[in-house]
PDB file of C-alpha atoms in Angstrom:
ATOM      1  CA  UNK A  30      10.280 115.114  57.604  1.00 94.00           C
ATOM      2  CA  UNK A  31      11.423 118.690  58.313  1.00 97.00           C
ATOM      3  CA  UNK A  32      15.331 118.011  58.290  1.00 98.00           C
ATOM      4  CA  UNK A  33      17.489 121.123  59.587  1.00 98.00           C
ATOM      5  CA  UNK A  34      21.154 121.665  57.708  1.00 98.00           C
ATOM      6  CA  UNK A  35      24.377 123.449  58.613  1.00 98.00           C
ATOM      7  CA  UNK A  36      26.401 123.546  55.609  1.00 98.00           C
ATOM      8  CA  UNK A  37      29.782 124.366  54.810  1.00 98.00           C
ATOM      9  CA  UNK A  38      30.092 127.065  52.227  1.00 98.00           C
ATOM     10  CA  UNK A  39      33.252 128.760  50.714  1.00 98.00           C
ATOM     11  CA  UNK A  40      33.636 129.909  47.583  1.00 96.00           C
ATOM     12  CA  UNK A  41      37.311 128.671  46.483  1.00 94.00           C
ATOM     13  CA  UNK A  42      40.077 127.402  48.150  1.00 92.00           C
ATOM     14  CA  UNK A  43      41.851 130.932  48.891  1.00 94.00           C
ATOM     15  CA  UNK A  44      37.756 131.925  50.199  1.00 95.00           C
ATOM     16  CA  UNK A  45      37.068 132.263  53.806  1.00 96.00           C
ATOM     17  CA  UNK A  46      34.636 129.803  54.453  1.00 97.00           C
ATOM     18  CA  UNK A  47      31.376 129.476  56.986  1.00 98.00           C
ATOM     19  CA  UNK A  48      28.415 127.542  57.929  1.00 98.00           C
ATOM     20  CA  UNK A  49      25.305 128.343  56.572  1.00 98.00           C
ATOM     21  CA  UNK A  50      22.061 127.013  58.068  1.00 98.00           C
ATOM     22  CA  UNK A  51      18.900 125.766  55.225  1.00 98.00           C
ATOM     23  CA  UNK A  52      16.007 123.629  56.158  1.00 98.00           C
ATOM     24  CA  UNK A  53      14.693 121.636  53.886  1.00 97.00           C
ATOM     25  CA  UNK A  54      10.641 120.953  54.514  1.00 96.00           C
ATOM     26  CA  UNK A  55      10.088 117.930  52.310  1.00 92.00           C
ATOM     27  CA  UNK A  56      12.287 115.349  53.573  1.00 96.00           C
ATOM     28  CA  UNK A  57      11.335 111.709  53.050  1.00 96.00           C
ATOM     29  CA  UNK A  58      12.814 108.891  55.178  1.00 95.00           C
ATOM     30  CA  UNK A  59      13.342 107.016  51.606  1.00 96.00           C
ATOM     31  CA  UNK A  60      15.633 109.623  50.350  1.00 96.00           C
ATOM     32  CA  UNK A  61      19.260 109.129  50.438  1.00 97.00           C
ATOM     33  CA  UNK A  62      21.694 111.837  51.656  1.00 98.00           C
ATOM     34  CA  UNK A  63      22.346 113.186  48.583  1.00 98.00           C
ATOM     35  CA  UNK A  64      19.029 113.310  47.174  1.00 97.00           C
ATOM     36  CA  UNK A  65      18.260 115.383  50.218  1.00 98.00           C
ATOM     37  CA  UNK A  66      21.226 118.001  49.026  1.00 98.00           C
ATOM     38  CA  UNK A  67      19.458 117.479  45.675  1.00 98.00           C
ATOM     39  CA  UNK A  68      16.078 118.669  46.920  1.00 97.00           C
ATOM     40  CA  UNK A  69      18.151 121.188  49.127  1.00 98.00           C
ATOM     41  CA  UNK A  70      19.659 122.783  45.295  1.00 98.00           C
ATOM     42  CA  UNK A  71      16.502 122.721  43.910  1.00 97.00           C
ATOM     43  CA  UNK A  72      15.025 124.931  46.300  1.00 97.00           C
ATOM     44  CA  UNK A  73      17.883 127.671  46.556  1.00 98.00           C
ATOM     45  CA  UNK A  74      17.706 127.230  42.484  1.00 97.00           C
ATOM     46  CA  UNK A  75      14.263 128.187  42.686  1.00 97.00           C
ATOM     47  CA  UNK A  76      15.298 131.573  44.768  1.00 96.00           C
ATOM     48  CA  UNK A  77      17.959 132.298  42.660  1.00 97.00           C
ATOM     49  CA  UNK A  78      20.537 131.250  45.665  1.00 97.00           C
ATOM     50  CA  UNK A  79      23.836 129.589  44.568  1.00 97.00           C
ATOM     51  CA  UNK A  80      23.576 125.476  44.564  1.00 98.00           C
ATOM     52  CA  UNK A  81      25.671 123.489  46.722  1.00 98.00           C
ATOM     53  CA  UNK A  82      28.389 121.892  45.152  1.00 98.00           C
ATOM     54  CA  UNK A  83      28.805 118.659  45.984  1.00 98.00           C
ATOM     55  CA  UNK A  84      30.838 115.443  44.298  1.00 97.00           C
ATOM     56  CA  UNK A  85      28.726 112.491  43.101  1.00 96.00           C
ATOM     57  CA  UNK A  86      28.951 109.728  40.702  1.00 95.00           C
ATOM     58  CA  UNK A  87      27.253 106.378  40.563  1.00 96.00           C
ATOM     59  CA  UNK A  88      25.141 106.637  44.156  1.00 96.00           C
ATOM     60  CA  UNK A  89      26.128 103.211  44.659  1.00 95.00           C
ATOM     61  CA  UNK A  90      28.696 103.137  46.998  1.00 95.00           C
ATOM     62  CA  UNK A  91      31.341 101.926  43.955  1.00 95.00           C
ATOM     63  CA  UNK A  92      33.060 104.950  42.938  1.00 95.00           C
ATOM     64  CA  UNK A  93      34.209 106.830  46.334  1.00 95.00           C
ATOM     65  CA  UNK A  94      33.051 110.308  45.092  1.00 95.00           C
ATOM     66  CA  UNK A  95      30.667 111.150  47.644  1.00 95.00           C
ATOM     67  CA  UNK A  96      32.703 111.509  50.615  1.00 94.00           C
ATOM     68  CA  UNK A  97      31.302 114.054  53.185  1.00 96.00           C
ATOM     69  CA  UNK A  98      31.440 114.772  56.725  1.00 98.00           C
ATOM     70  CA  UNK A  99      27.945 114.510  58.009  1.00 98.00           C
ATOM     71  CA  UNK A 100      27.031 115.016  61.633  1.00 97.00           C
ATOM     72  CA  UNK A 101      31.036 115.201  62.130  1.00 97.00           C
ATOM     73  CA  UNK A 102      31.328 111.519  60.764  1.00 98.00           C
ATOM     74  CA  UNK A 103      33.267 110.946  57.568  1.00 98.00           C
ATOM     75  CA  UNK A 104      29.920 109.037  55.602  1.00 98.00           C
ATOM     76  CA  UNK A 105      27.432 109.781  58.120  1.00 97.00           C
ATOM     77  CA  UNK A 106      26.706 107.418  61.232  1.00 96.00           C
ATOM     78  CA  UNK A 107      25.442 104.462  59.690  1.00 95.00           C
ATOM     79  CA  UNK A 108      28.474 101.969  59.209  1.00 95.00           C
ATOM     80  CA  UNK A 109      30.288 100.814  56.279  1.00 96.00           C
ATOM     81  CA  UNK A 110      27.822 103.019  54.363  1.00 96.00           C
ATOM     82  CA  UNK A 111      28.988 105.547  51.849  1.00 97.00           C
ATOM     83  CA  UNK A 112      27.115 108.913  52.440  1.00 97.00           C
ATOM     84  CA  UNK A 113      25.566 108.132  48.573  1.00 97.00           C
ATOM     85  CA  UNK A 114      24.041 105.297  50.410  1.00 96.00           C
ATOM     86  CA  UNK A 115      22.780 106.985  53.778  1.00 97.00           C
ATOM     87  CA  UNK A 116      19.491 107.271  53.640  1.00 96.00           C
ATOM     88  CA  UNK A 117      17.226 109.776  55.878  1.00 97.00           C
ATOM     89  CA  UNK A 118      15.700 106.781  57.883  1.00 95.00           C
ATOM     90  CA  UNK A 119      18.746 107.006  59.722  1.00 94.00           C
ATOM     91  CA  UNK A 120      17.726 110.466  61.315  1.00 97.00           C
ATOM     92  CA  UNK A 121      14.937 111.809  62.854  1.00 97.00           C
ATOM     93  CA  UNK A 122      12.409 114.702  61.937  1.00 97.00           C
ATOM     94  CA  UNK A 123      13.727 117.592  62.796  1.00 97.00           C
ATOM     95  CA  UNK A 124      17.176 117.077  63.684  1.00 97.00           C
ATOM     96  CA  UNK A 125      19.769 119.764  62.349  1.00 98.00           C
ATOM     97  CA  UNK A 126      22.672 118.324  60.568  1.00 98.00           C
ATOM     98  CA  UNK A 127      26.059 119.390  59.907  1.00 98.00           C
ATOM     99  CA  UNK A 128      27.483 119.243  56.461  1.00 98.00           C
ATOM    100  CA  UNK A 129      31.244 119.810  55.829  1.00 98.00           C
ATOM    101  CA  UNK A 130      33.697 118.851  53.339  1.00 98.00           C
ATOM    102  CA  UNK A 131      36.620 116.325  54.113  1.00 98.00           C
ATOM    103  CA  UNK A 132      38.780 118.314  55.723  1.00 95.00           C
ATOM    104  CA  UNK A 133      42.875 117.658  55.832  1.00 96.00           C
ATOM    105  CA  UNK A 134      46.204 118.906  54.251  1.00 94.00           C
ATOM    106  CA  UNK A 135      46.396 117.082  51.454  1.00 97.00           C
ATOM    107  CA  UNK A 136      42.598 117.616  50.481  1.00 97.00           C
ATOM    108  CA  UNK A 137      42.252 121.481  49.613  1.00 97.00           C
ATOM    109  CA  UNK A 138      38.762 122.709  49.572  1.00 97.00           C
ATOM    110  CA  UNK A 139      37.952 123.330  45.869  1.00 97.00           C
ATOM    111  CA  UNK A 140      34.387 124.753  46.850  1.00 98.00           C
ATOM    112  CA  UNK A 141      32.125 124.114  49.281  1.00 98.00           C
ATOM    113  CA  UNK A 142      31.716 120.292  50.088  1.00 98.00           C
ATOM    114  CA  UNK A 143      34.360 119.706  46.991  1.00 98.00           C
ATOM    115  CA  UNK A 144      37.892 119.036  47.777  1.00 98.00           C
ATOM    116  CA  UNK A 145      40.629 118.133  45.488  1.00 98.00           C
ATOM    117  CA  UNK A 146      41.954 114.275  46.203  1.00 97.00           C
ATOM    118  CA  UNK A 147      43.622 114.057  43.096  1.00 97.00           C
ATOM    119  CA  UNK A 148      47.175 113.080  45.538  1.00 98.00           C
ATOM    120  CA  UNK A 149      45.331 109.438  46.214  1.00 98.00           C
ATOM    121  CA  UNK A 150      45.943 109.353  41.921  1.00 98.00           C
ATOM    122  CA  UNK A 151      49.564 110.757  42.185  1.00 98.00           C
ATOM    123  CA  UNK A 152      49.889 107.948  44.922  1.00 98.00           C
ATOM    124  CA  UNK A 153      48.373 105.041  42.420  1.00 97.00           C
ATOM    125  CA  UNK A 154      50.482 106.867  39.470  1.00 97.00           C
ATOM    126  CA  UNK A 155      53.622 106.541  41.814  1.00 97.00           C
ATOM    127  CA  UNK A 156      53.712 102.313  41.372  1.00 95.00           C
ATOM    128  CA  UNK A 157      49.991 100.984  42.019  1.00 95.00           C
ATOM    129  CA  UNK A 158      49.906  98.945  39.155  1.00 93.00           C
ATOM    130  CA  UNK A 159      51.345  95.577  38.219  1.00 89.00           C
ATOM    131  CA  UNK A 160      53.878  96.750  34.891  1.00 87.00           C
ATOM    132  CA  UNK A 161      55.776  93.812  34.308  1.00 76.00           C
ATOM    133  CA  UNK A 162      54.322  91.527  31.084  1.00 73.00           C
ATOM    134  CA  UNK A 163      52.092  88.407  32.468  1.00 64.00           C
ATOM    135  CA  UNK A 164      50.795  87.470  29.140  1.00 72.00           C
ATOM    136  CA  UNK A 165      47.330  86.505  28.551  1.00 79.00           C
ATOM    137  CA  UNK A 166      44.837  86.024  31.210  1.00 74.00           C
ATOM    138  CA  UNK A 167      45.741  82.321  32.357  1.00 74.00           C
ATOM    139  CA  UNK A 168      43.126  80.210  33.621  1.00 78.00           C
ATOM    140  CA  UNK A 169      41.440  79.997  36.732  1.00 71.00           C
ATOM    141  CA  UNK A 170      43.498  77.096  38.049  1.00 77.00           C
ATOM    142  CA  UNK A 171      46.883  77.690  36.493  1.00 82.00           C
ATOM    143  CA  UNK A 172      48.383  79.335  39.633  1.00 84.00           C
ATOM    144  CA  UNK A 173      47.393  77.547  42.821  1.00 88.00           C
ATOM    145  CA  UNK A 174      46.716  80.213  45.509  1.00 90.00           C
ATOM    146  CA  UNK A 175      45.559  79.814  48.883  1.00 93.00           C
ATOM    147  CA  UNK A 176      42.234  80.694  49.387  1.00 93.00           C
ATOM    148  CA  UNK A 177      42.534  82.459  52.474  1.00 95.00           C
ATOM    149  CA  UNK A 178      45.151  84.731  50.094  1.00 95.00           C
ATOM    150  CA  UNK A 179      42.681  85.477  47.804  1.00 93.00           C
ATOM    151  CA  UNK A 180      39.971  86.402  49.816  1.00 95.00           C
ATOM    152  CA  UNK A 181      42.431  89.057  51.568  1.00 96.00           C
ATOM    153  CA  UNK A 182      43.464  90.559  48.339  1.00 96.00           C
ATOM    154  CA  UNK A 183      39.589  90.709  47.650  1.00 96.00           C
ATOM    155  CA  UNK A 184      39.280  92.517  50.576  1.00 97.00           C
ATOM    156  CA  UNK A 185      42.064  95.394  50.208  1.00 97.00           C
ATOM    157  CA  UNK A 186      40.778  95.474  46.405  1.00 97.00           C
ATOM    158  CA  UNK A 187      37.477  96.736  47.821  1.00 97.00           C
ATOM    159  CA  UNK A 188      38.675  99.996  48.687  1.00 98.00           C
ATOM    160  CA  UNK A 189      36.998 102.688  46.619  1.00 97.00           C
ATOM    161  CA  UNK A 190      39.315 105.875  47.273  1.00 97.00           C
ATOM    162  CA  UNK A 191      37.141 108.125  48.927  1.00 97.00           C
ATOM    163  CA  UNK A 192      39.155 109.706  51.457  1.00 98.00           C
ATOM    164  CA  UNK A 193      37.280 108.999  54.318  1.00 98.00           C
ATOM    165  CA  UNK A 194      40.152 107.261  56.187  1.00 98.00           C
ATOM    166  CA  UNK A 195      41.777 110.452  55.513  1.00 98.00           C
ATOM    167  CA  UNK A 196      39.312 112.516  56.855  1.00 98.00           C
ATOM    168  CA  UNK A 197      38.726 110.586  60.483  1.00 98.00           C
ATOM    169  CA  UNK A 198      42.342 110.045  60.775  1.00 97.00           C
ATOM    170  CA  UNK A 199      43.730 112.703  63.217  1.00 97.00           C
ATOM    171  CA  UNK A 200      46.667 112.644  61.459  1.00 97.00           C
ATOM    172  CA  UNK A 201      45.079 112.914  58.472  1.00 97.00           C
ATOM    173  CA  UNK A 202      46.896 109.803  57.117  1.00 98.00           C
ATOM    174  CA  UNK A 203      46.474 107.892  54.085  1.00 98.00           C
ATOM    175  CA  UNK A 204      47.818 104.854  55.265  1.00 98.00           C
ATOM    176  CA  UNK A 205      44.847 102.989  55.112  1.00 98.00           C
ATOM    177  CA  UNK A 206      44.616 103.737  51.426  1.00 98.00           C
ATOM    178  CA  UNK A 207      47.922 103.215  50.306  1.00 98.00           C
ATOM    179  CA  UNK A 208      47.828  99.941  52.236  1.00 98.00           C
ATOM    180  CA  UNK A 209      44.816  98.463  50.369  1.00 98.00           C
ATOM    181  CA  UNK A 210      46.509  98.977  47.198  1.00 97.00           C
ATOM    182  CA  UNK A 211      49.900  97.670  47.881  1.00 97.00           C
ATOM    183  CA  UNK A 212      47.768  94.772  49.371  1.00 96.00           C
ATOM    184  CA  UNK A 213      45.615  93.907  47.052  1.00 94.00           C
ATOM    185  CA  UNK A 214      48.545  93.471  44.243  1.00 94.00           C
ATOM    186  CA  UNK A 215      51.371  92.159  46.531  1.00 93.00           C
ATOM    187  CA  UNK A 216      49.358  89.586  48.028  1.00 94.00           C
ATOM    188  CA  UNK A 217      48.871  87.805  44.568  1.00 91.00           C
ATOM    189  CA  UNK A 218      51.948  86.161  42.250  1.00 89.00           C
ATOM    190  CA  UNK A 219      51.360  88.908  39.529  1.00 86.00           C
ATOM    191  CA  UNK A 220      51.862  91.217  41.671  1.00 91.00           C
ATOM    192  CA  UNK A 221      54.988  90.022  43.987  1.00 91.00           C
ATOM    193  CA  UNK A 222      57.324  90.447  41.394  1.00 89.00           C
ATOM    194  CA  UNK A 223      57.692  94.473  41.969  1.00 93.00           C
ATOM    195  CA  UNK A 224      56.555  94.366  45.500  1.00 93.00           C
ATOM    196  CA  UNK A 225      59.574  96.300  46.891  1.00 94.00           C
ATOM    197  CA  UNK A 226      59.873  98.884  44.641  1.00 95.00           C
ATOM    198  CA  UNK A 227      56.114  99.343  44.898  1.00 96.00           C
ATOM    199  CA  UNK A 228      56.013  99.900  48.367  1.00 97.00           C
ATOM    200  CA  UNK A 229      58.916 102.063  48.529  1.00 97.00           C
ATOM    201  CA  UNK A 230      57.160 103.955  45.639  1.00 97.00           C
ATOM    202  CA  UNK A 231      53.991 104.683  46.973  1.00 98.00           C
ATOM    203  CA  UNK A 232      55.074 105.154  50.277  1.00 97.00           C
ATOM    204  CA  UNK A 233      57.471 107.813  49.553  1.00 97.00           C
ATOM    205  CA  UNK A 234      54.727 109.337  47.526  1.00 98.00           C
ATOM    206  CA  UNK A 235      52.169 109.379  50.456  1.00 98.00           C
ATOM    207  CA  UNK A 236      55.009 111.175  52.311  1.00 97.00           C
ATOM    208  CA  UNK A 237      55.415 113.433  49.780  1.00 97.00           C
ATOM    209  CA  UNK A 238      52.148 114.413  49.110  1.00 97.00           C
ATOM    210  CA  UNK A 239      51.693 115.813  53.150  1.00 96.00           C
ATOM    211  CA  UNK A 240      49.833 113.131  54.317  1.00 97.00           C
ATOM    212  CA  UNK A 241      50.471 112.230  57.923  1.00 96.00           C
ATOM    213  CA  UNK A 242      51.660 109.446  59.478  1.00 95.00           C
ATOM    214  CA  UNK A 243      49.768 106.529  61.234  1.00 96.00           C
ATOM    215  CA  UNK A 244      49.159 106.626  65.146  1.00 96.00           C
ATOM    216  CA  UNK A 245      46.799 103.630  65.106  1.00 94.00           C
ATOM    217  CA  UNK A 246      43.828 105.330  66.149  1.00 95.00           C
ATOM    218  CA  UNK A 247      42.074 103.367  64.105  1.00 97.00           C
ATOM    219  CA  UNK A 248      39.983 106.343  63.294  1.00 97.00           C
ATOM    220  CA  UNK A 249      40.513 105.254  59.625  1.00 97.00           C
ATOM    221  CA  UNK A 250      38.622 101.513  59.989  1.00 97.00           C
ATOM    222  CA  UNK A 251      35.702 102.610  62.113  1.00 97.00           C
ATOM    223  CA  UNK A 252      34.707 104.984  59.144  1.00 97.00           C
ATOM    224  CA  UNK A 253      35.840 102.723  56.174  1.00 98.00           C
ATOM    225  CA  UNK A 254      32.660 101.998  53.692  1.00 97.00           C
ATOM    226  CA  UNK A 255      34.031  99.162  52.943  1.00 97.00           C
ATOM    227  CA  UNK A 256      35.631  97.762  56.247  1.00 96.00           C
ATOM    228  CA  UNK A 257      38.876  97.429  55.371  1.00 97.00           C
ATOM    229  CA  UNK A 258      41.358  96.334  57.875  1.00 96.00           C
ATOM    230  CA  UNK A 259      43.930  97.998  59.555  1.00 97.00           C
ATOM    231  CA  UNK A 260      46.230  94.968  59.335  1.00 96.00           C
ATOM    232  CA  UNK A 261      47.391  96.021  56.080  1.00 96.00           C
ATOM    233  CA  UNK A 262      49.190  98.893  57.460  1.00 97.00           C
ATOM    234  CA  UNK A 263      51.279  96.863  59.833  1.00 96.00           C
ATOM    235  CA  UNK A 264      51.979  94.722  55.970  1.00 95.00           C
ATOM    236  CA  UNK A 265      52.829  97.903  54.528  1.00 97.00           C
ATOM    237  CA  UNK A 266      55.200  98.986  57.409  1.00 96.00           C
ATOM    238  CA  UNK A 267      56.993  95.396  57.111  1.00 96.00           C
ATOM    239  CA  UNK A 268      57.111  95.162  53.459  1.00 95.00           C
ATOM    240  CA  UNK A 269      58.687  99.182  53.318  1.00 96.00           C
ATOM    241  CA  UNK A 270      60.979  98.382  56.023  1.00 95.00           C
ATOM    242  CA  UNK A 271      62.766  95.229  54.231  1.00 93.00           C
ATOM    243  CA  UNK A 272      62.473  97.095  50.991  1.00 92.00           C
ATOM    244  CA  UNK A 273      64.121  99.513  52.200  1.00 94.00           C
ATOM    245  CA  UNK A 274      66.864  97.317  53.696  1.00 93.00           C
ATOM    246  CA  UNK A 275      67.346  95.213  50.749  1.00 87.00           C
ATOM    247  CA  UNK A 276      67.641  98.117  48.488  1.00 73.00           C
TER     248      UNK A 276
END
């Protein structure tokens, strides 16, 4: 495959950036995304040209370091697929591709397709944790919870903190994000003890960080690698609201 890309390049955050267009001649339809960029660097190695920088990690869709825009989708086009796990069979031969970083407020451009999400930590720092003392992992049966519970927490627990809800949103809201985490602890026993003041927490964090609010576009859903659900933003809302009110 002879694949065609457009790619974002700026030096540093203060840089003027642009798009600069590479083709890349040995392209195989087995190749994920980011082995592509990988053959890309090798290349403009080769002609002493500056790599692309790009984040990666485990290439597994697990760790949520990959996130790109890719043909103006946050992760590419294929659904609930991070862009680690895209693979080239999902274009065609000779298409031209644009590459740009996540792009929003609260996600400064640290160089080219890197940007800084280190506010999604500042926002788990601000209460996503459980800190009380539970003791000893009890077993599996010692608290009775409702399956359907569990398998909801599950679901919110999934989210891997890419930033790709961020990056669709036209808002560029985390709700999404901060919603999977309050959900995922606050829908479980352990976790309902400092449900209030997490939500208020993290919330007020979020806020703080310049993240914008939700307009249910849903924006942030469509894109999610992991499908999560934009139900637990309503949850969010609710819980925030009666923290609030009770505090």
């Amino acid at each position: 495959m002879i694949i065609h890309l457009r790619i974002w390049r700026q030096e540093d955050r203060t840089s003027k950036g642009r798009l600069v267009d590479y083709t890349v001649n040995e392209a195989s339809e087995h190749m994920s995304f980011l082995e592509l960029l990988d053959v890309l660097n090798e290349q403009l190695l080769q002609s002493g040209d500056e790599p692309v920088e790009f984040d990666s990690d485990c290439r597994e869709g697990i760790c949520g370091s990959c996130g790109l825009m890719v043909a103006g989708i946050a992760h590419g086009p294929q659904k609930r697929t991070a862009v680690c796990q895209l693979h080239m069979r999902s274009f065609n031969d000779g298409d031209t591709i644009t590459v740009e970083p996540f792009r929003a407020k609260a996600f400064p451009i640290i160089r080219d397709l890197v940007v800084d999400r280190s506010a999604f930590d500042r926002i788990i720092e601000a209460h996503g944790y459980v800190s009380v003392t539970t003791g000893s992992a009890p077993d599996a049966n010692a608290i009775p919870i409702p399956k359907e519970t569990v398998d909801d927490a599950m679901d919110y627990a999934a989210c891997i903190g890419c930033g790709a809800c961020v990056a669709a949103c036209p808002n560029g809201s985390a709700s999404l994000f901060t919603a999977a985490k309050i959900s995922h602890l606050g829908l479980l026993p352990q976790g309902q003890v400092e449900a209030s003041q997490r939500v208020i927490s993290m919330v007020d964090q979020m806020d703080a960080e310049g993240f914008g609010d939700c307009s249910n576009y849903a924006e942030c859903e469509a894109v999610c690698p992991k499908g999560i659900s934009i139900q637990g933003i309503a949850r969010m809302r609710r819980a925030y609201m009666k923290g609030v009110l009770s505090a």
